[in-house]
CSV table of C-alpha atoms and ligand atoms in Angstrom, one decimal:
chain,number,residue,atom,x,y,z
B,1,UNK,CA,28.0,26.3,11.7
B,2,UNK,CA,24.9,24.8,13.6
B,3,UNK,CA,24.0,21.7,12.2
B,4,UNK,CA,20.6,21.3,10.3
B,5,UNK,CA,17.6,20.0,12.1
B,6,UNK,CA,15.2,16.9,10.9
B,7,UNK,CA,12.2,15.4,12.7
B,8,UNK,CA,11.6,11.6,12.4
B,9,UNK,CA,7.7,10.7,13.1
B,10,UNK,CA,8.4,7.2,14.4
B,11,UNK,CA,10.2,4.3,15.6
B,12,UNK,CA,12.3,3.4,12.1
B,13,UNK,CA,15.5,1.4,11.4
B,14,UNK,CA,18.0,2.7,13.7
B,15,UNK,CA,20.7,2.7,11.0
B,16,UNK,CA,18.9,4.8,8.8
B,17,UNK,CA,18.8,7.1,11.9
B,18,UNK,CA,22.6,6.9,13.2
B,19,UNK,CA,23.4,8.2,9.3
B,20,UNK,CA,21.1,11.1,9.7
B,21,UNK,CA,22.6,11.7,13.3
B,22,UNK,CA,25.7,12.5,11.5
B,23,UNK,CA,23.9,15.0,9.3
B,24,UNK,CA,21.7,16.7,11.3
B,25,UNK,CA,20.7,16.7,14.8
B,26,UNK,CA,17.4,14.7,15.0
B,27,UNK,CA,14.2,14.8,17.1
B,28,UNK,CA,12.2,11.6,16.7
B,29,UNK,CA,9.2,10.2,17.9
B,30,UNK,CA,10.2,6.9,19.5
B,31,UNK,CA,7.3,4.3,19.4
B,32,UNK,CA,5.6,2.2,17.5
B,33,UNK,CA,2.4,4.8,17.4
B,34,UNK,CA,1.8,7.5,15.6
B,35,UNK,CA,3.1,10.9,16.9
B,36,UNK,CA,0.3,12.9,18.0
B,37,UNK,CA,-0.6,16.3,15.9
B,38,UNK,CA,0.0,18.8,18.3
B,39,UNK,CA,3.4,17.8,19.1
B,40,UNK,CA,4.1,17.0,15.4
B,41,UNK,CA,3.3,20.9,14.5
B,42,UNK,CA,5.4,22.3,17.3
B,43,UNK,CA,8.7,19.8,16.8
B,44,UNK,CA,8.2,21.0,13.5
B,45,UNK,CA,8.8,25.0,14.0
B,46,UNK,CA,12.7,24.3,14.0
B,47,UNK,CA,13.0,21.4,11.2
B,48,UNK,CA,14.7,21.7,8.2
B,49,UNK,CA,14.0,18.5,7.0
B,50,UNK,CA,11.0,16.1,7.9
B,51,UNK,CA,10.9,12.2,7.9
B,52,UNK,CA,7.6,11.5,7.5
B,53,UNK,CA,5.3,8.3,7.3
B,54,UNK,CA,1.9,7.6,5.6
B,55,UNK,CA,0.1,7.9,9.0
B,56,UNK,CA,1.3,11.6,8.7
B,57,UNK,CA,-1.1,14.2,6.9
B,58,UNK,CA,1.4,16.5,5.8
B,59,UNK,CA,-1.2,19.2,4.9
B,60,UNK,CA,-0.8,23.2,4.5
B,61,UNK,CA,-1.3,23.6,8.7
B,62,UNK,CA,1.7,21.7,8.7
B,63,UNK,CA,4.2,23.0,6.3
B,64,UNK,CA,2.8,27.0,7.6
B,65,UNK,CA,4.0,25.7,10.9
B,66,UNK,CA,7.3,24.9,9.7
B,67,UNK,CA,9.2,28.2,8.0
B,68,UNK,CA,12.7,26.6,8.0
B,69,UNK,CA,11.7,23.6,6.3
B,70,UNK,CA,13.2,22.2,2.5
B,71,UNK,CA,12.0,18.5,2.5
B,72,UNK,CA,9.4,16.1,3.0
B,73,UNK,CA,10.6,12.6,2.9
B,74,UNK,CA,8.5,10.2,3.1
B,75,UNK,CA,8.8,6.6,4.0
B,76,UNK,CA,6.7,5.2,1.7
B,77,UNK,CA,6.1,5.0,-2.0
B,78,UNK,CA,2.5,6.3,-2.0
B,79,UNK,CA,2.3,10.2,-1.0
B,80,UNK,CA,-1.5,10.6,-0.7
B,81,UNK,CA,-0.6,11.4,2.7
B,82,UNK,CA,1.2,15.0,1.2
B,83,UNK,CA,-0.4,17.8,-0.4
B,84,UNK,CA,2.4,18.1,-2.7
B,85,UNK,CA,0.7,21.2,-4.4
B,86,UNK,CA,1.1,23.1,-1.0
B,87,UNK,CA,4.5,22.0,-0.5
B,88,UNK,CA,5.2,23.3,-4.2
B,89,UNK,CA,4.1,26.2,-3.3
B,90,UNK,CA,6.5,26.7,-0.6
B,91,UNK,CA,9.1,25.1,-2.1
B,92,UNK,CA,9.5,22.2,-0.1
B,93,UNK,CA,10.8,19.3,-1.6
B,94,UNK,CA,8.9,15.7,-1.4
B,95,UNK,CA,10.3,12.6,-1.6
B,96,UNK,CA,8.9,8.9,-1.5
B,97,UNK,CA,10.5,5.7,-1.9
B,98,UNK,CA,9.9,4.0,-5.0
B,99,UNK,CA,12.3,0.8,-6.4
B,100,UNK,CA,13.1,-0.1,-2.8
B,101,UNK,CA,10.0,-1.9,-2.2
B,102,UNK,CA,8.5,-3.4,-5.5
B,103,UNK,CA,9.9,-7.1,-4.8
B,104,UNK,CA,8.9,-7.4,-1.6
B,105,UNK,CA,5.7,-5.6,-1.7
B,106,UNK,CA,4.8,-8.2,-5.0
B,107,UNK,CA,5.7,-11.2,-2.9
B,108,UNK,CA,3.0,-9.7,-0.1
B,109,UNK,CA,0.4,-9.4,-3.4
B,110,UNK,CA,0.8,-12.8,-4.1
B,111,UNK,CA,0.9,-14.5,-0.7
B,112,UNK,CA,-2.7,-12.3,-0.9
B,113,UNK,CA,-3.8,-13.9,-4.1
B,114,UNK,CA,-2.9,-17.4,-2.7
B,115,UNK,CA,-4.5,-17.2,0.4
B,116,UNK,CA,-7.6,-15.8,-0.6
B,117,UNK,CA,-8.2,-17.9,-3.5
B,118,UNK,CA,-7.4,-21.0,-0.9
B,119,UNK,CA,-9.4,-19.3,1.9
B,120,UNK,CA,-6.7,-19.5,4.3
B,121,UNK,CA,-8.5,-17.3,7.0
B,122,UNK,CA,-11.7,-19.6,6.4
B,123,UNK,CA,-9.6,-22.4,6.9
B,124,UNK,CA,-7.7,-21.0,10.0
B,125,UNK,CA,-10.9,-20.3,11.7
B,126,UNK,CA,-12.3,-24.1,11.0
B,127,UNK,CA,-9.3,-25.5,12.7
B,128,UNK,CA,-9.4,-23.0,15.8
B,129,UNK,CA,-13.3,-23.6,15.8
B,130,UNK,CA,-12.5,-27.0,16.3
B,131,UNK,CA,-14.7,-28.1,13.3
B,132,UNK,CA,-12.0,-30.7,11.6
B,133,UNK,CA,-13.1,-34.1,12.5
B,134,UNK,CA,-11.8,-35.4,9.2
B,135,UNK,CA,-10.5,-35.3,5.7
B,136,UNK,CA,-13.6,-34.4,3.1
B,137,UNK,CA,-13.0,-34.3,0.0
B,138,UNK,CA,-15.4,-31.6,-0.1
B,139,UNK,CA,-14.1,-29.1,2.5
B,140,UNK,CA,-12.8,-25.7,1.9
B,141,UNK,CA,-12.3,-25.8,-1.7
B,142,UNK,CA,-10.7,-23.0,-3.6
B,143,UNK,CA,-9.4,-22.1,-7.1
B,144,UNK,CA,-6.5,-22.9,-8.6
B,145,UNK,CA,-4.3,-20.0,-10.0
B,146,UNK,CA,-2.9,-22.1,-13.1
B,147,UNK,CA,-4.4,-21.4,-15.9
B,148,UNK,CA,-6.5,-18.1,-14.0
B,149,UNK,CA,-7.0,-15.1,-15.2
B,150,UNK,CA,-5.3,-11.8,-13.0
B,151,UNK,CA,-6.7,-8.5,-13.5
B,152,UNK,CA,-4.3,-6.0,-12.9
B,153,UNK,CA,-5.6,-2.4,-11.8
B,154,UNK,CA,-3.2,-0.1,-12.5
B,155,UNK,CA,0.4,-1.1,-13.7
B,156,UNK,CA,3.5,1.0,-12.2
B,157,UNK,CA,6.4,-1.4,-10.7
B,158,UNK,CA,4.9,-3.1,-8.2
B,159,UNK,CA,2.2,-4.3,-10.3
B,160,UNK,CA,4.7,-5.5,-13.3
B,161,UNK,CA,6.5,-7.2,-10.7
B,162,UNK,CA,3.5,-9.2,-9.8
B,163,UNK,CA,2.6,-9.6,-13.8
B,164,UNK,CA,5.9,-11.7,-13.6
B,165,UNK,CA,5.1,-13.9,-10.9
B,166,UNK,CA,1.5,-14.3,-12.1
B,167,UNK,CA,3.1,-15.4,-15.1
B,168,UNK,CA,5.3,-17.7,-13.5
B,169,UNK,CA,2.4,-19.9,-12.3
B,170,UNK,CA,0.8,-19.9,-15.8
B,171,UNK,CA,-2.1,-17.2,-15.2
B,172,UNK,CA,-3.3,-14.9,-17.6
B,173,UNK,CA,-2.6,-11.3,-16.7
B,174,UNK,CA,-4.6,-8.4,-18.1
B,175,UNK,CA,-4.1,-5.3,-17.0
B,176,UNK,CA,-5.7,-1.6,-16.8
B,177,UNK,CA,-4.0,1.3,-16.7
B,178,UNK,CA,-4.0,4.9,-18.2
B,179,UNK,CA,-1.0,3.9,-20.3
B,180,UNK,CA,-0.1,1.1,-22.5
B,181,UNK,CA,3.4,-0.9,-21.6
B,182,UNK,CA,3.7,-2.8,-24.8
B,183,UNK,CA,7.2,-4.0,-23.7
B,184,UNK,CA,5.8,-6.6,-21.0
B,185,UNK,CA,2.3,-7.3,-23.5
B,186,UNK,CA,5.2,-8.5,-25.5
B,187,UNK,CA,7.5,-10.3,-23.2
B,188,UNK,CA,4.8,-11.6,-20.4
B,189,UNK,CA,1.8,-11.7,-22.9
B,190,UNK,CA,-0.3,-9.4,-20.7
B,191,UNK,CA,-3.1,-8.0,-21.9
B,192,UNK,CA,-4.7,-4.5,-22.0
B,193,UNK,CA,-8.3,-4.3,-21.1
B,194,UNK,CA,-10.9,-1.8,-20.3
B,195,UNK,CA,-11.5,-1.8,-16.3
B,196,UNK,CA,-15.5,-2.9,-17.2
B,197,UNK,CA,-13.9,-6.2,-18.8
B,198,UNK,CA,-11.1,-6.5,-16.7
B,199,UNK,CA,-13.7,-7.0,-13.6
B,200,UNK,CA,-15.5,-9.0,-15.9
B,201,UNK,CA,-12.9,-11.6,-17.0
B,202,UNK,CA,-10.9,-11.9,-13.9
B,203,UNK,CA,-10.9,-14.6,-11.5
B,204,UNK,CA,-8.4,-12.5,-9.3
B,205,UNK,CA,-8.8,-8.7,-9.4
B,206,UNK,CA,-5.5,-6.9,-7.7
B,207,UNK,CA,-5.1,-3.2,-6.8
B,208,UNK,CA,-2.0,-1.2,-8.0
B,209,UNK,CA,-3.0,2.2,-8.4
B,210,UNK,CA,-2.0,5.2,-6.0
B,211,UNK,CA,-4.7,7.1,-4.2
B,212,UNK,CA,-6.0,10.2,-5.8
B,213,UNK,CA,-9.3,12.0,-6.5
B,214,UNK,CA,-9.6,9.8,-9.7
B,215,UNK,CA,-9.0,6.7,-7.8
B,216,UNK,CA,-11.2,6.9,-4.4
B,217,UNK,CA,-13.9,4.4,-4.6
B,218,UNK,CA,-13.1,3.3,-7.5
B,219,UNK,CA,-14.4,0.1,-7.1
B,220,UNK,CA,-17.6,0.1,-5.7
B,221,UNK,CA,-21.1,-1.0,-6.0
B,222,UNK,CA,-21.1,-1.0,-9.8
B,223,UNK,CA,-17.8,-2.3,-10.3
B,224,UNK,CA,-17.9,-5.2,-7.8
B,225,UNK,CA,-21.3,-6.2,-9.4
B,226,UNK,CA,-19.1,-6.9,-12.8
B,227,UNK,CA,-16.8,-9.2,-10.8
B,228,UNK,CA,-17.9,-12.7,-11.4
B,229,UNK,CA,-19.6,-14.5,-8.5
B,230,UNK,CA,-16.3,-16.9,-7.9
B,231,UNK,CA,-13.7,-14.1,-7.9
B,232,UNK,CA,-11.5,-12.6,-5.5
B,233,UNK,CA,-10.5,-9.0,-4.3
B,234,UNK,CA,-7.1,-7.8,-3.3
B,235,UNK,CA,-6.1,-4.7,-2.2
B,236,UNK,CA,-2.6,-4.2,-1.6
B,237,UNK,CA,-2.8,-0.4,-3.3
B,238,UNK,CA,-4.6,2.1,-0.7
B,239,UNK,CA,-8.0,2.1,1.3
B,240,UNK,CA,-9.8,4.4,-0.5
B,241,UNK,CA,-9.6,3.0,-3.6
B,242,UNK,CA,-12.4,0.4,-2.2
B,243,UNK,CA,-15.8,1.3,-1.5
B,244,UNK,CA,-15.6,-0.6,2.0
B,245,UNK,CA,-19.8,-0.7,2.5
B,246,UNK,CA,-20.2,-2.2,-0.9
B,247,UNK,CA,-17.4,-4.6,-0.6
B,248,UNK,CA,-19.3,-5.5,2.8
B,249,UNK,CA,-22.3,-6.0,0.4
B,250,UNK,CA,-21.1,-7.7,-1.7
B,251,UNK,CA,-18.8,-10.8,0.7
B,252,UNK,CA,-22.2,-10.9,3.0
B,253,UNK,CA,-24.3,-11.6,-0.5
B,254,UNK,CA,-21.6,-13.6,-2.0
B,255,UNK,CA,-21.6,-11.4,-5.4
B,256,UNK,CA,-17.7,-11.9,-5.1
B,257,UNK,CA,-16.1,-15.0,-3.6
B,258,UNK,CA,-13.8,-13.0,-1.2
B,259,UNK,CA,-11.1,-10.4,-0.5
B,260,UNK,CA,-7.4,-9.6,0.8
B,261,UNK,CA,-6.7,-6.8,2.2
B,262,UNK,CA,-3.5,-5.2,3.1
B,263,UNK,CA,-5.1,-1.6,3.2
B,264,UNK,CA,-8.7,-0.4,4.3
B,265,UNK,CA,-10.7,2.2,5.1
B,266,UNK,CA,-10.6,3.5,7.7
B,267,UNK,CA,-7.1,2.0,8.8
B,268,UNK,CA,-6.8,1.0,10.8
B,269,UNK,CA,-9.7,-1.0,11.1
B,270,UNK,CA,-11.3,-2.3,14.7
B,271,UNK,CA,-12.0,-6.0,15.3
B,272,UNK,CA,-15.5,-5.6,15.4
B,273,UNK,CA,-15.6,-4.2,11.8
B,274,UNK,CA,-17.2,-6.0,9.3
B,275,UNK,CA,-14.2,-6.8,6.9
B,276,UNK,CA,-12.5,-8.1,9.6
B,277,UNK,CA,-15.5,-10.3,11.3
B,278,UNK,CA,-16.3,-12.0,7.6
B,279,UNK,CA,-15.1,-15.6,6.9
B,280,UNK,CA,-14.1,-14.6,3.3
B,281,UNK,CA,-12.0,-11.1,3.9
B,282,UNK,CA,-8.9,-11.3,5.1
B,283,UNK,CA,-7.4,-8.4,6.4
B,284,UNK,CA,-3.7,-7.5,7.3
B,285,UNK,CA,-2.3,-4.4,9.2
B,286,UNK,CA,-0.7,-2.4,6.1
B,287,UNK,CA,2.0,-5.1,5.8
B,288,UNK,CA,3.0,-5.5,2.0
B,289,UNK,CA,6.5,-3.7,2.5
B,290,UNK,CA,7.3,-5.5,5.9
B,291,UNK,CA,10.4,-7.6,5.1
B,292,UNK,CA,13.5,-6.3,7.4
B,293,UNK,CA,15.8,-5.9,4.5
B,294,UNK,CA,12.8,-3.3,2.9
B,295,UNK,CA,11.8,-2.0,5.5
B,296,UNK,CA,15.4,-1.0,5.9
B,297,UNK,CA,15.8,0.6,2.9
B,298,UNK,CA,13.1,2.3,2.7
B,299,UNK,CA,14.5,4.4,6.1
B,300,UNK,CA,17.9,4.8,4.6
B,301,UNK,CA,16.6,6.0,1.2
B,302,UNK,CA,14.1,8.8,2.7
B,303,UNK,CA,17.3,9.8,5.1
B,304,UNK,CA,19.8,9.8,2.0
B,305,UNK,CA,17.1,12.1,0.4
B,306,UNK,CA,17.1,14.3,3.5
B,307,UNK,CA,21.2,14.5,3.4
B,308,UNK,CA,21.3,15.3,-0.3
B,309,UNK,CA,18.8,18.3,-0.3
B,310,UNK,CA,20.3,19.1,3.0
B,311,UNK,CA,23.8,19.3,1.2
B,312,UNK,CA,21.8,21.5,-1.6
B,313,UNK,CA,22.2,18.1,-3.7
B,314,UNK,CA,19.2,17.2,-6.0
B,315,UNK,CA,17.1,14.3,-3.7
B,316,UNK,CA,16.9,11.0,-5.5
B,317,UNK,CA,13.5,10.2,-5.5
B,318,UNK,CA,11.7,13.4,-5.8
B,319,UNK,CA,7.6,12.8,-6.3
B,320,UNK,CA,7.6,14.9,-9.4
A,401,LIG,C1,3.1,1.6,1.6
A,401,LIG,O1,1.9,1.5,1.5
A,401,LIG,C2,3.8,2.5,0.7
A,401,LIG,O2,3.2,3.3,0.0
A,401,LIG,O3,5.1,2.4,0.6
């Protein structure tokens, strides 16, 4: 019996590929940039399984130019990049890659948090500028996270796992979120709050929620304006959830103290952008996840879903 066929869009751990290689025979696109569209849909035509990334729009053009295919894996634990409805509807399974990633992607969070709240990149850029004659007591002064209050948008792992760190350093951690976890407002004392007081009350405001039509822009000019005038912005979440003109408003006018982003819109970004030119944004290449161990897993468990639905098996991370 011929063996199935999957597609990998990328350059990924080669172990996670070797273990598909005894699975399936595997086309894969090599190098460390995207695979271009037109190649994507005609590699596609004989898949039976799909590796995908979040640079990928799996759309409906996609998965109508793909008959034989029964799974979407994707190698990441957001899926705005799938139209999971169309994929429903032809009964392709999608997976993402939950679990795998929270530690590592809450360390990235914090580091974040620290560095904007310290205005590292400020500080960076003062030494490379070669403005440090001397030790002022004055220079480059930040906040200090004991005793802070984190606002936490949204609250699925990642975000708990950073509720524990947060804690950890003696902040105060309210979240939003559409659903009440009374478990860790008992254990970690976090607190529930309305997104109009949580951008209110927060001295660090982090992003945690997946991209969706409810979530794009939803900070923006309004919401940033209820920040308070020393507070920071991270974004570790997805671009859209940003406005990205208001945030630039609202760094150049100093209504916010800064930001730190791991994700933009557009991403990625170009040097000359505006984010990336202000002293008090900090911006990283999509990064949270990047530890070798995670980065890793996360390969191996979109392949292990590929081999299970492959071998009829129920995937392990299925989206719904
Ligand atoms: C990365 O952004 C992911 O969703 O895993």
């Amino acid at each position: 019996m011929n063996k199935p066929h999957a597609v990998i869009t990328r350059r990924i751990a080669p172990e996670a590929v070797h273990l598909l290689q005894q699975h399936a025979s595997v086309w894969q696109w090599n190098a460390s940039d995207p695979v271009p569209r037109a190649i994507l849909l005609e590699r596609i035509g004989e898949a039976d399984a799909l590796l995908a990334l979040l640079t990928e729009r799996v759309d409906d053009e996609l998965l109508a130019a793909a008959p034989r295919l029964r799974i979407v894996a994707n190698m990441a634990v957001g899926y705005d990049n799938v139209d999971v409805a169309a994929a429903r509807r032809r009964s392709v399974i999608v997976t993402n890659t939950p679990g795998v990633l929270t530690e590592t992607s809450a360390e990235f969070a914090l580091a974040l948090i620290m560095a904007a709240t310290r205005r590292l990149k400020e500080a960076m850029r003062w030494v490379e500028r070669g403005h440090w004659t001397a030790w002022d007591p004055l220079l480059l002064l930040g906040i200090d996270l004991t005793g802070a209050t984190l606002g936490l948008v949204g609250y699925g792992r990642i975000a708990a796992a950073v509720a524990r760190r947060a804690h950890a350093l003696g902040m105060r951690v309210l979240y939003h979120a559409r659903s009440r976890h009374i478990e860790d407002e008992e254990r970690l004392g976090v607190e529930y709050a309305e997104l109009p007081s949580l951008l209110a009350l927060s001295d660090v405001v982090s992003l945690h929620v997946p991209l969706s039509r409810e979530t794009y822009h939803l900070i923006g000019e309004s919401e940033l304006r209820l920040m308070k005038r020393s507070a920071f912005l991270v974004n570790t979440a997805r671009g859209g959830v940003i406005d990205p003109d208001a945030l630039v408003r609202a760094l150049r006018e100093s209504t916010i103290a800064g930001a730190a982003l791991d994700v933009t819109e557009p991403e990625p970004l170009t040097a000359d952008h505006p984010l990336v030119q202000l002293d008090n944004c900090l911006v990283v290449p999509h990064i949270a996840s990047a530890s070798i161990a995670t980065r890793t897993r996360m390969a191996t468990l979109a392949v292990e879903n590929i081999i299970a639905v492959l071998s009829r098996r129920a995937p392990l991370t299925p989206v719904l």
